[in-house]
Amino acid sequence: MPSASLIWLPVSQLKILIPRDQIAQRVAAMGADITRDFMGQTVMFVGVLKGAAIFLSDLTRHVELDSTFDFIGVSSYGNRPSPAQELASGWDSTGEVRLTKDVDQSMKDRNVILVEDILDTGLTLSYLKKILLAHQPKALRIATLLDKPSRRKQPIEAEYVGFKIPDEFVVGYGLDYAEKYRNLPDICVVPRAG
Ligand code: 5GP
């Protein structure tokens, strides 16, 4: 399932897809939407490690509500290539997901907002949504910075979407390529070979 190979480039040569000022503007607007939707209530943010860490920390600072945050960890089973193979083959989700870190706080009767970096095939968030709903939250919403609707394999949508993007492999602002590039302030495209 891996798409065409990705090419390693020095940071200075990566093409910027979404510059930092646009990200900041959109994240602030998403925070305002959440504030409006949950006015007078408390909210628990649950970020998906590691990619959503930067997005969660920026987003929550634009939410003017009594809130807490927590993190959940997932990893893909099976066909996902190792970082070394990723270099050669590119990367794609396999659909087999497992929990590597559960949340620390109870979600029962809480307003939970699951915060993800990117909604791609939808397999990860479908799996996480099922798990979180079993904890009987009062409400469960999904906030994703990026959405690649053309890649969807599971019929899942996020209530809060930062940017819809085409089918490109992106890095930066928390998103990695074999653990690199997470600290880039802009969202950049890693080119595919050929
Ligand atoms: P899904 O299960 O929706 O296919 O994939 C979600 C996960 O795949 C994301 O949390 C992210 O880790 C990874 N992913 C999907 N597309 C991209 C991409 O373009 N760049 C990076 N860095 N990760 C991606």
PDB file of C-alpha atoms and ligand atoms in Angstrom:
ATOM      1  CA  MET A   1       0.000   0.000   0.000  1.00  0.00           C
ATOM      2  CA  PRO A   2       2.890   2.480   0.366  1.00  0.00           C
ATOM      3  CA  SER A   3       2.694   5.199  -2.209  1.00  0.00           C
ATOM      4  CA  ALA A   4       5.680   6.349  -4.219  1.00  0.00           C
ATOM      5  CA  SER A   5       8.933   6.733  -2.290  1.00  0.00           C
ATOM      6  CA  LEU A   6       9.468   9.899  -0.363  1.00  0.00           C
ATOM      7  CA  ILE A   7      12.611  11.937  -0.802  1.00  0.00           C
ATOM      8  CA  TRP A   8      14.743  13.229   2.067  1.00  0.00           C
ATOM      9  CA  LEU A   9      15.468  16.912   1.596  1.00  0.00           C
ATOM     10  CA  PRO A  10      17.210  19.443   3.792  1.00  0.00           C
ATOM     11  CA  VAL A  11      14.659  21.591   5.629  1.00  0.00           C
ATOM     12  CA  SER A  12      15.547  24.647   3.539  1.00  0.00           C
ATOM     13  CA  GLN A  13      14.429  22.836   0.373  1.00  0.00           C
ATOM     14  CA  LEU A  14      11.044  21.595   1.601  1.00  0.00           C
ATOM     15  CA  LYS A  15       8.067  23.313  -0.024  1.00  0.00           C
ATOM     16  CA  ILE A  16       5.801  25.109   2.435  1.00  0.00           C
ATOM     17  CA  LEU A  17       2.157  24.090   2.097  1.00  0.00           C
ATOM     18  CA  ILE A  18       0.740  26.062   5.044  1.00  0.00           C
ATOM     19  CA  PRO A  19       2.853  28.865   6.513  1.00  0.00           C
ATOM     20  CA  ARG A  20       3.028  29.498  10.270  1.00  0.00           C
ATOM     21  CA  ASP A  21       0.927  32.680  10.237  1.00  0.00           C
ATOM     22  CA  GLN A  22      -1.966  30.869   8.524  1.00  0.00           C
ATOM     23  CA  ILE A  23      -1.693  28.021  11.016  1.00  0.00           C
ATOM     24  CA  ALA A  24      -1.767  30.464  13.937  1.00  0.00           C
ATOM     25  CA  GLN A  25      -4.819  32.265  12.559  1.00  0.00           C
ATOM     26  CA  ARG A  26      -6.772  29.091  11.907  1.00  0.00           C
ATOM     27  CA  VAL A  27      -5.868  27.485  15.256  1.00  0.00           C
ATOM     28  CA  ALA A  28      -7.053  30.634  17.057  1.00  0.00           C
ATOM     29  CA  ALA A  29     -10.360  30.468  15.161  1.00  0.00           C
ATOM     30  CA  MET A  30     -10.780  26.792  16.079  1.00  0.00           C
ATOM     31  CA  GLY A  31     -10.186  27.664  19.731  1.00  0.00           C
ATOM     32  CA  ALA A  32     -12.862  30.356  19.489  1.00  0.00           C
ATOM     33  CA  ASP A  33     -15.305  27.844  17.937  1.00  0.00           C
ATOM     34  CA  ILE A  34     -14.724  25.393  20.792  1.00  0.00           C
ATOM     35  CA  THR A  35     -15.137  28.187  23.364  1.00  0.00           C
ATOM     36  CA  ARG A  36     -18.461  29.160  21.785  1.00  0.00           C
ATOM     37  CA  ASP A  37     -19.743  25.577  21.469  1.00  0.00           C
ATOM     38  CA  PHE A  38     -18.997  24.641  25.094  1.00  0.00           C
ATOM     39  CA  MET A  39     -19.693  27.989  26.757  1.00  0.00           C
ATOM     40  CA  GLY A  40     -20.347  27.561  30.485  1.00  0.00           C
ATOM     41  CA  GLN A  41     -19.049  23.952  30.502  1.00  0.00           C
ATOM     42  CA  THR A  42     -15.749  22.224  31.173  1.00  0.00           C
ATOM     43  CA  VAL A  43     -13.765  20.426  28.494  1.00  0.00           C
ATOM     44  CA  MET A  44     -11.160  17.656  28.543  1.00  0.00           C
ATOM     45  CA  PHE A  45      -8.707  17.680  25.614  1.00  0.00           C
ATOM     46  CA  VAL A  46      -7.133  14.349  24.658  1.00  0.00           C
ATOM     47  CA  GLY A  47      -4.187  14.668  22.275  1.00  0.00           C
ATOM     48  CA  VAL A  48      -2.935  11.780  20.172  1.00  0.00           C
ATOM     49  CA  LEU A  49       0.820  11.356  20.661  1.00  0.00           C
ATOM     50  CA  LYS A  50       3.112  12.470  19.332  1.00  0.00           C
ATOM     51  CA  GLY A  51       1.909  14.361  16.299  1.00  0.00           C
ATOM     52  CA  ALA A  52      -0.869  16.370  17.990  1.00  0.00           C
ATOM     53  CA  ALA A  53       1.268  17.699  20.858  1.00  0.00           C
ATOM     54  CA  ILE A  54       2.092  21.055  19.261  1.00  0.00           C
ATOM     55  CA  PHE A  55      -1.389  21.561  17.864  1.00  0.00           C
ATOM     56  CA  LEU A  56      -2.949  20.759  21.265  1.00  0.00           C
ATOM     57  CA  SER A  57      -0.716  23.179  23.119  1.00  0.00           C
ATOM     58  CA  ASP A  58      -1.517  26.027  20.718  1.00  0.00           C
ATOM     59  CA  LEU A  59      -5.223  25.195  20.412  1.00  0.00           C
ATOM     60  CA  THR A  60      -5.912  24.967  24.139  1.00  0.00           C
ATOM     61  CA  ARG A  61      -4.369  28.406  24.709  1.00  0.00           C
ATOM     62  CA  HIS A  62      -7.143  29.833  22.540  1.00  0.00           C
ATOM     63  CA  VAL A  63      -9.919  28.114  24.491  1.00  0.00           C
ATOM     64  CA  GLU A  64     -11.420  30.305  27.175  1.00  0.00           C
ATOM     65  CA  LEU A  65     -13.035  27.522  29.188  1.00  0.00           C
ATOM     66  CA  ASP A  66     -12.267  25.568  32.305  1.00  0.00           C
ATOM     67  CA  SER A  67     -10.320  22.708  30.750  1.00  0.00           C
ATOM     68  CA  THR A  68      -7.812  19.906  31.319  1.00  0.00           C
ATOM     69  CA  PHE A  69      -5.672  17.995  28.913  1.00  0.00           C
ATOM     70  CA  ASP A  70      -4.374  14.496  28.606  1.00  0.00           C
ATOM     71  CA  PHE A  71      -2.664  12.328  25.973  1.00  0.00           C
ATOM     72  CA  ILE A  72      -3.319   8.978  24.384  1.00  0.00           C
ATOM     73  CA  GLY A  73      -0.756   6.927  22.458  1.00  0.00           C
ATOM     74  CA  VAL A  74      -1.321   4.696  19.441  1.00  0.00           C
ATOM     75  CA  SER A  75       0.850   2.780  17.061  1.00  0.00           C
ATOM     76  CA  SER A  76       0.158   0.843  13.904  1.00  0.00           C
ATOM     77  CA  TYR A  77       0.580  -2.913  13.776  1.00  0.00           C
ATOM     78  CA  GLY A  78       1.566  -5.116  10.963  1.00  0.00           C
ATOM     79  CA  ASN A  79       2.525  -3.753   7.610  1.00  0.00           C
ATOM     80  CA  ARG A  80       3.697  -0.338   8.687  1.00  0.00           C
ATOM     81  CA  PRO A  81       7.346  -0.192   7.651  1.00  0.00           C
ATOM     82  CA  SER A  82      10.105   0.465  10.161  1.00  0.00           C
ATOM     83  CA  PRO A  83      11.677   3.933   9.992  1.00  0.00           C
ATOM     84  CA  ALA A  84      14.491   2.481   7.872  1.00  0.00           C
ATOM     85  CA  GLN A  85      12.033   0.907   5.436  1.00  0.00           C
ATOM     86  CA  GLU A  86      10.006   4.112   5.357  1.00  0.00           C
ATOM     87  CA  LEU A  87      12.948   5.758   3.702  1.00  0.00           C
ATOM     88  CA  ALA A  88      12.850   3.270   0.897  1.00  0.00           C
ATOM     89  CA  SER A  89       9.133   2.718   0.550  1.00  0.00           C
ATOM     90  CA  GLY A  90       7.300   5.834   1.645  1.00  0.00           C
ATOM     91  CA  TRP A  91       4.581   5.444   4.224  1.00  0.00           C
ATOM     92  CA  ASP A  92       0.939   4.514   4.512  1.00  0.00           C
ATOM     93  CA  SER A  93      -1.439   3.525   7.351  1.00  0.00           C
ATOM     94  CA  THR A  94      -2.210  -0.167   7.652  1.00  0.00           C
ATOM     95  CA  GLY A  95      -5.421   0.053   9.609  1.00  0.00           C
ATOM     96  CA  GLU A  96      -4.296  -2.107  12.488  1.00  0.00           C
ATOM     97  CA  VAL A  97      -3.920   0.164  15.443  1.00  0.00           C
ATOM     98  CA  ARG A  98      -3.086  -0.514  19.061  1.00  0.00           C
ATOM     99  CA  LEU A  99      -3.117   1.604  22.191  1.00  0.00           C
ATOM    100  CA  THR A 100       0.333   2.314  23.648  1.00  0.00           C
ATOM    101  CA  LYS A 101      -0.774   4.832  26.284  1.00  0.00           C
ATOM    102  CA  ASP A 102      -4.203   5.280  27.824  1.00  0.00           C
ATOM    103  CA  VAL A 103      -5.490   8.530  29.321  1.00  0.00           C
ATOM    104  CA  ASP A 104      -4.780   9.266  32.982  1.00  0.00           C
ATOM    105  CA  GLN A 105      -8.107  10.900  33.869  1.00  0.00           C
ATOM    106  CA  SER A 106     -11.640   9.513  33.771  1.00  0.00           C
ATOM    107  CA  MET A 107     -13.687  10.597  30.756  1.00  0.00           C
ATOM    108  CA  LYS A 108     -17.054   9.558  32.183  1.00  0.00           C
ATOM    109  CA  ASP A 109     -19.651  12.341  31.826  1.00  0.00           C
ATOM    110  CA  ARG A 110     -16.982  14.776  30.564  1.00  0.00           C
ATOM    111  CA  ASN A 111     -16.957  16.817  27.354  1.00  0.00           C
ATOM    112  CA  VAL A 112     -14.029  15.219  25.544  1.00  0.00           C
ATOM    113  CA  ILE A 113     -12.288  16.710  22.520  1.00  0.00           C
ATOM    114  CA  LEU A 114      -9.965  14.279  20.803  1.00  0.00           C
ATOM    115  CA  VAL A 115      -7.149  16.256  19.204  1.00  0.00           C
ATOM    116  CA  GLU A 116      -5.332  14.758  16.199  1.00  0.00           C
ATOM    117  CA  ASP A 117      -2.718  16.097  13.803  1.00  0.00           C
ATOM    118  CA  ILE A 118      -4.146  14.668  10.598  1.00  0.00           C
ATOM    119  CA  LEU A 119      -7.194  12.683   9.521  1.00  0.00           C
ATOM    120  CA  ASP A 120      -6.093  10.502   6.632  1.00  0.00           C
ATOM    121  CA  THR A 121      -7.734   7.110   6.017  1.00  0.00           C
ATOM    122  CA  GLY A 122      -9.734   7.561   9.230  1.00  0.00           C
ATOM    123  CA  LEU A 123      -8.664   4.180  10.631  1.00  0.00           C
ATOM    124  CA  THR A 124      -6.833   5.608  13.659  1.00  0.00           C
ATOM    125  CA  LEU A 125      -9.620   7.970  14.687  1.00  0.00           C
ATOM    126  CA  SER A 126     -12.342   5.349  14.120  1.00  0.00           C
ATOM    127  CA  TYR A 127     -10.467   3.035  16.467  1.00  0.00           C
ATOM    128  CA  LEU A 128      -9.876   5.757  19.060  1.00  0.00           C
ATOM    129  CA  LYS A 129     -13.460   6.999  18.876  1.00  0.00           C
ATOM    130  CA  LYS A 130     -14.732   3.505  19.697  1.00  0.00           C
ATOM    131  CA  ILE A 131     -12.380   3.245  22.666  1.00  0.00           C
ATOM    132  CA  LEU A 132     -13.239   6.694  24.015  1.00  0.00           C
ATOM    133  CA  LEU A 133     -16.991   6.183  23.639  1.00  0.00           C
ATOM    134  CA  ALA A 134     -16.692   3.078  25.824  1.00  0.00           C
ATOM    135  CA  HIS A 135     -15.649   5.458  28.637  1.00  0.00           C
ATOM    136  CA  GLN A 136     -19.098   7.107  28.369  1.00  0.00           C
ATOM    137  CA  PRO A 137     -18.156  10.752  27.934  1.00  0.00           C
ATOM    138  CA  LYS A 138     -20.961  13.317  28.022  1.00  0.00           C
ATOM    139  CA  ALA A 139     -19.899  14.464  24.539  1.00  0.00           C
ATOM    140  CA  LEU A 140     -17.092  13.426  22.201  1.00  0.00           C
ATOM    141  CA  ARG A 141     -15.836  15.737  19.457  1.00  0.00           C
ATOM    142  CA  ILE A 142     -12.821  15.482  17.156  1.00  0.00           C
ATOM    143  CA  ALA A 143     -10.495  18.370  16.347  1.00  0.00           C
ATOM    144  CA  THR A 144      -7.950  17.752  13.608  1.00  0.00           C
ATOM    145  CA  LEU A 145      -5.487  20.247  12.247  1.00  0.00           C
ATOM    146  CA  LEU A 146      -5.390  18.634   8.802  1.00  0.00           C
ATOM    147  CA  ASP A 147      -7.812  16.515   6.815  1.00  0.00           C
ATOM    148  CA  LYS A 148      -7.114  14.537   3.640  1.00  0.00           C
ATOM    149  CA  PRO A 149     -10.702  13.645   2.619  1.00  0.00           C
ATOM    150  CA  SER A 150      -9.611  11.965  -0.628  1.00  0.00           C
ATOM    151  CA  ARG A 151      -7.836   9.213   1.345  1.00  0.00           C
ATOM    152  CA  ARG A 152     -10.729   8.182   3.607  1.00  0.00           C
ATOM    153  CA  LYS A 153     -11.372   4.461   4.127  1.00  0.00           C
ATOM    154  CA  GLN A 154     -13.645   4.815   7.168  1.00  0.00           C
ATOM    155  CA  PRO A 155     -16.638   7.166   7.136  1.00  0.00           C
ATOM    156  CA  ILE A 156     -15.463   9.478   9.900  1.00  0.00           C
ATOM    157  CA  GLU A 157     -15.442  13.270  10.025  1.00  0.00           C
ATOM    158  CA  ALA A 158     -14.040  15.746  12.530  1.00  0.00           C
ATOM    159  CA  GLU A 159     -16.239  18.468  14.022  1.00  0.00           C
ATOM    160  CA  TYR A 160     -13.306  20.919  13.985  1.00  0.00           C
ATOM    161  CA  VAL A 161     -10.996  20.906  10.950  1.00  0.00           C
ATOM    162  CA  GLY A 162      -8.085  23.273  10.455  1.00  0.00           C
ATOM    163  CA  PHE A 163      -7.282  22.743   6.779  1.00  0.00           C
ATOM    164  CA  LYS A 164      -8.385  20.287   4.096  1.00  0.00           C
ATOM    165  CA  ILE A 165      -5.330  19.297   2.100  1.00  0.00           C
ATOM    166  CA  PRO A 166      -4.644  17.196  -1.013  1.00  0.00           C
ATOM    167  CA  ASP A 167      -3.005  13.767  -0.912  1.00  0.00           C
ATOM    168  CA  GLU A 168       0.529  14.865  -0.074  1.00  0.00           C
ATOM    169  CA  PHE A 169       2.844  13.607   2.677  1.00  0.00           C
ATOM    170  CA  VAL A 170       3.263  16.546   5.027  1.00  0.00           C
ATOM    171  CA  VAL A 171       5.595  17.251   7.933  1.00  0.00           C
ATOM    172  CA  GLY A 172       6.124  20.007  10.479  1.00  0.00           C
ATOM    173  CA  TYR A 173       4.094  21.512  13.336  1.00  0.00           C
ATOM    174  CA  GLY A 174       4.240  18.131  15.128  1.00  0.00           C
ATOM    175  CA  LEU A 175       4.061  15.865  12.080  1.00  0.00           C
ATOM    176  CA  ASP A 176       7.095  13.698  11.405  1.00  0.00           C
ATOM    177  CA  TYR A 177       8.822  11.658   8.785  1.00  0.00           C
ATOM    178  CA  ALA A 178      10.623   8.863  10.679  1.00  0.00           C
ATOM    179  CA  GLU A 179      10.622  11.149  13.770  1.00  0.00           C
ATOM    180  CA  LYS A 180      12.241  14.060  11.944  1.00  0.00           C
ATOM    181  CA  TYR A 181      10.807  17.493  11.068  1.00  0.00           C
ATOM    182  CA  ARG A 182       8.300  17.684  13.975  1.00  0.00           C
ATOM    183  CA  ASN A 183       9.785  20.994  15.087  1.00  0.00           C
ATOM    184  CA  LEU A 184       9.281  22.828  11.783  1.00  0.00           C
ATOM    185  CA  PRO A 185       6.983  25.821  12.378  1.00  0.00           C
ATOM    186  CA  ASP A 186       5.359  25.548   8.917  1.00  0.00           C
ATOM    187  CA  ILE A 187       3.603  22.572   7.355  1.00  0.00           C
ATOM    188  CA  CYS A 188       5.734  21.346   4.470  1.00  0.00           C
ATOM    189  CA  VAL A 189       5.425  18.731   1.737  1.00  0.00           C
ATOM    190  CA  VAL A 190       7.905  15.851   1.458  1.00  0.00           C
ATOM    191  CA  PRO A 191       8.176  15.199  -2.275  1.00  0.00           C
ATOM    192  CA  ARG A 192       7.609  11.749  -3.709  1.00  0.00           C
ATOM    193  CA  ALA A 193      10.108  10.247  -6.106  1.00  0.00           C
ATOM    194  CA  GLY A 194       9.147   9.841  -9.730  1.00  0.00           C
TER     195      GLY A 194
HETATM  196  P1  5GP B   1      -5.171   7.453   9.469  1.00  0.00           P
HETATM  197  O1  5GP B   1      -5.372   6.359  10.467  1.00  0.00           O
HETATM  198  O2  5GP B   1      -6.286   8.467   9.430  1.00  0.00           O
HETATM  199  O3  5GP B   1      -4.885   6.903   8.102  1.00  0.00           O
HETATM  200  O4  5GP B   1      -3.835   8.173   9.826  1.00  0.00           O
HETATM  201  C1  5GP B   1      -3.671   8.993  10.883  1.00  0.00           C
HETATM  202  C2  5GP B   1      -2.220   9.049  11.228  1.00  0.00           C
HETATM  203  O5  5GP B   1      -1.386   8.805  10.100  1.00  0.00           O
HETATM  204  C3  5GP B   1      -1.831  10.431  11.690  1.00  0.00           C
HETATM  205  O6  5GP B   1      -1.971  10.569  13.076  1.00  0.00           O
HETATM  206  C4  5GP B   1      -0.392  10.517  11.276  1.00  0.00           C
HETATM  207  O7  5GP B   1       0.414   9.959  12.284  1.00  0.00           O
HETATM  208  C5  5GP B   1      -0.282   9.637  10.064  1.00  0.00           C
HETATM  209  N1  5GP B   1      -0.306  10.389   8.793  1.00  0.00           N
HETATM  210  C6  5GP B   1      -1.249  10.380   7.847  1.00  0.00           C
HETATM  211  N2  5GP B   1      -0.934  11.199   6.824  1.00  0.00           N
HETATM  212  C7  5GP B   1       0.236  11.770   7.159  1.00  0.00           C
HETATM  213  C8  5GP B   1       1.076  12.756   6.520  1.00  0.00           C
HETATM  214  O8  5GP B   1       0.820  13.305   5.437  1.00  0.00           O
HETATM  215  N3  5GP B   1       2.208  13.099   7.186  1.00  0.00           N
HETATM  216  C9  5GP B   1       2.550  12.545   8.387  1.00  0.00           C
HETATM  217  N4  5GP B   1       3.673  12.968   8.929  1.00  0.00           N
HETATM  218  N5  5GP B   1       1.794  11.624   9.017  1.00  0.00           N
HETATM  219  C10 5GP B   1       0.638  11.250   8.397  1.00  0.00           C
END
